[in-house]
PDB file of C-alpha atoms in Angstrom:
ATOM      1  CA  MET A   1       0.000   0.000   0.000  1.00  0.00           C
ATOM      2  CA  ALA A   2       1.371   3.400  -0.975  1.00  0.00           C
ATOM      3  CA  GLY A   3       1.747   6.147   1.610  1.00  0.00           C
ATOM      4  CA  PRO A   4      -0.306   9.342   1.651  1.00  0.00           C
ATOM      5  CA  ARG A   5       0.213  11.786  -1.215  1.00  0.00           C
ATOM      6  CA  ALA A   6       1.307  15.348  -0.546  1.00  0.00           C
ATOM      7  CA  ASP A   7      -1.903  16.731  -2.055  1.00  0.00           C
ATOM      8  CA  GLU A   8      -4.372  14.585  -0.087  1.00  0.00           C
ATOM      9  CA  ILE A   9      -6.611  16.131   2.556  1.00  0.00           C
ATOM     10  CA  TYR A  10      -8.850  13.884   4.641  1.00  0.00           C
ATOM     11  CA  PHE A  11     -12.104  15.070   6.230  1.00  0.00           C
ATOM     12  CA  GLU A  12     -13.817  13.457   9.203  1.00  0.00           C
ATOM     13  CA  HIS A  13     -17.369  14.423  10.220  1.00  0.00           C
ATOM     14  CA  THR A  14     -18.589  13.696  13.763  1.00  0.00           C
ATOM     15  CA  VAL A  15     -22.177  14.578  14.675  1.00  0.00           C
ATOM     16  CA  ILE A  16     -22.557  15.818  18.253  1.00  0.00           C
ATOM     17  CA  GLY A  17     -26.228  16.551  18.915  1.00  0.00           C
ATOM     18  CA  ARG A  18     -27.239  19.454  16.692  1.00  0.00           C
ATOM     19  CA  GLN A  19     -23.595  20.243  15.893  1.00  0.00           C
ATOM     20  CA  VAL A  20     -21.062  18.593  13.631  1.00  0.00           C
ATOM     21  CA  LYS A  21     -17.307  18.596  14.157  1.00  0.00           C
ATOM     22  CA  VAL A  22     -15.303  18.527  10.933  1.00  0.00           C
ATOM     23  CA  ALA A  23     -11.625  17.618  11.111  1.00  0.00           C
ATOM     24  CA  ALA A  24      -9.288  18.275   8.183  1.00  0.00           C
ATOM     25  CA  ILE A  25      -6.083  16.225   8.104  1.00  0.00           C
ATOM     26  CA  ASP A  26      -3.113  16.836   5.805  1.00  0.00           C
ATOM     27  CA  GLY A  27      -2.070  13.482   4.336  1.00  0.00           C
ATOM     28  CA  ALA A  28       1.601  14.400   4.055  1.00  0.00           C
ATOM     29  CA  THR A  29       2.240  15.842   7.519  1.00  0.00           C
ATOM     30  CA  GLY A  30      -0.590  14.446   9.621  1.00  0.00           C
ATOM     31  CA  THR A  31      -1.448  17.972  10.773  1.00  0.00           C
ATOM     32  CA  GLU A  32      -5.071  18.142  11.916  1.00  0.00           C
ATOM     33  CA  VAL A  33      -7.431  21.034  12.605  1.00  0.00           C
ATOM     34  CA  SER A  34     -11.123  20.992  13.409  1.00  0.00           C
ATOM     35  CA  ILE A  35     -14.141  23.268  13.346  1.00  0.00           C
ATOM     36  CA  VAL A  36     -17.632  22.910  14.792  1.00  0.00           C
ATOM     37  CA  GLY A  37     -20.770  24.085  13.036  1.00  0.00           C
ATOM     38  CA  PRO A  38     -24.495  23.425  12.883  1.00  0.00           C
ATOM     39  CA  ALA A  39     -25.533  19.998  11.637  1.00  0.00           C
ATOM     40  CA  SER A  40     -27.909  21.779   9.250  1.00  0.00           C
ATOM     41  CA  ALA A  41     -24.994  23.414   7.385  1.00  0.00           C
ATOM     42  CA  ALA A  42     -23.921  22.027   4.030  1.00  0.00           C
ATOM     43  CA  PRO A  43     -21.060  19.535   4.513  1.00  0.00           C
ATOM     44  CA  ARG A  44     -19.075  21.159   1.674  1.00  0.00           C
ATOM     45  CA  ASP A  45     -19.283  24.560   3.396  1.00  0.00           C
ATOM     46  CA  LEU A  46     -17.948  23.110   6.645  1.00  0.00           C
ATOM     47  CA  GLU A  47     -15.195  21.261   4.755  1.00  0.00           C
ATOM     48  CA  ALA A  48     -14.213  24.481   2.963  1.00  0.00           C
ATOM     49  CA  LEU A  49     -13.871  26.283   6.300  1.00  0.00           C
ATOM     50  CA  ALA A  50     -11.848  23.420   7.808  1.00  0.00           C
ATOM     51  CA  LEU A  51      -9.616  23.320   4.708  1.00  0.00           C
ATOM     52  CA  ARG A  52      -8.962  27.053   4.930  1.00  0.00           C
ATOM     53  CA  LYS A  53      -8.038  26.696   8.597  1.00  0.00           C
ATOM     54  CA  LEU A  54      -5.694  23.801   7.748  1.00  0.00           C
ATOM     55  CA  LEU A  55      -3.970  25.776   4.989  1.00  0.00           C
ATOM     56  CA  VAL A  56      -3.405  28.683   7.378  1.00  0.00           C
ATOM     57  CA  ARG A  57      -1.966  26.266   9.970  1.00  0.00           C
ATOM     58  CA  LEU A  58       0.374  24.837   7.321  1.00  0.00           C
ATOM     59  CA  GLY A  59       1.443  28.321   6.227  1.00  0.00           C
ATOM     60  CA  ARG A  60      -0.128  27.950   2.779  1.00  0.00           C
ATOM     61  CA  GLY A  61      -3.135  30.205   3.331  1.00  0.00           C
ATOM     62  CA  ASP A  62      -3.557  33.965   3.212  1.00  0.00           C
ATOM     63  CA  GLY A  63      -4.577  34.254   6.866  1.00  0.00           C
ATOM     64  CA  GLY A  64      -8.132  35.221   6.038  1.00  0.00           C
ATOM     65  CA  ALA A  65      -9.655  38.604   5.393  1.00  0.00           C
ATOM     66  CA  GLY A  66      -7.444  40.218   8.024  1.00  0.00           C
ATOM     67  CA  GLY A  67      -4.386  40.032   5.801  1.00  0.00           C
ATOM     68  CA  PRO A  68      -0.925  38.716   6.700  1.00  0.00           C
ATOM     69  CA  GLY A  69      -0.882  36.741   9.898  1.00  0.00           C
ATOM     70  CA  GLY A  70      -4.635  36.925  10.189  1.00  0.00           C
ATOM     71  CA  ALA A  71      -4.617  40.137  12.217  1.00  0.00           C
ATOM     72  CA  ALA A  72      -8.057  41.387  13.105  1.00  0.00           C
ATOM     73  CA  PRO A  73      -9.402  44.346  11.101  1.00  0.00           C
ATOM     74  CA  GLY A  74      -8.668  47.748  12.577  1.00  0.00           C
ATOM     75  CA  GLY A  75      -5.574  46.511  14.384  1.00  0.00           C
ATOM     76  CA  ALA A  76      -7.504  44.829  17.186  1.00  0.00           C
ATOM     77  CA  ARG A  77      -5.342  42.355  19.057  1.00  0.00           C
ATOM     78  CA  GLY A  78      -7.474  39.350  19.863  1.00  0.00           C
ATOM     79  CA  GLY A  79      -4.737  36.743  19.491  1.00  0.00           C
ATOM     80  CA  GLY A  80      -6.720  34.707  16.977  1.00  0.00           C
ATOM     81  CA  ILE A  81      -6.556  34.077  13.260  1.00  0.00           C
ATOM     82  CA  LEU A  82      -9.436  34.967  10.989  1.00  0.00           C
ATOM     83  CA  ALA A  83     -10.395  32.012   8.837  1.00  0.00           C
TER      84      ALA A  83
END
């Protein structure tokens, strides 16, 4: 069996009541991030958000609408990253 390819991303959906946790895992590095959203949301929308978060974690994303490093608009210092 061949190992994971560098361009493979795995998604795992776990329903928790009226919420769903979506984990995105990079096949090459094993890096994993997760998001939680409403179970009524479209799975592709939740996967897109999880993928964007993963790309930011891997340093391959733009950091969201806040620009480099994901700084909050207006210079607010919340310590988070906009995804």
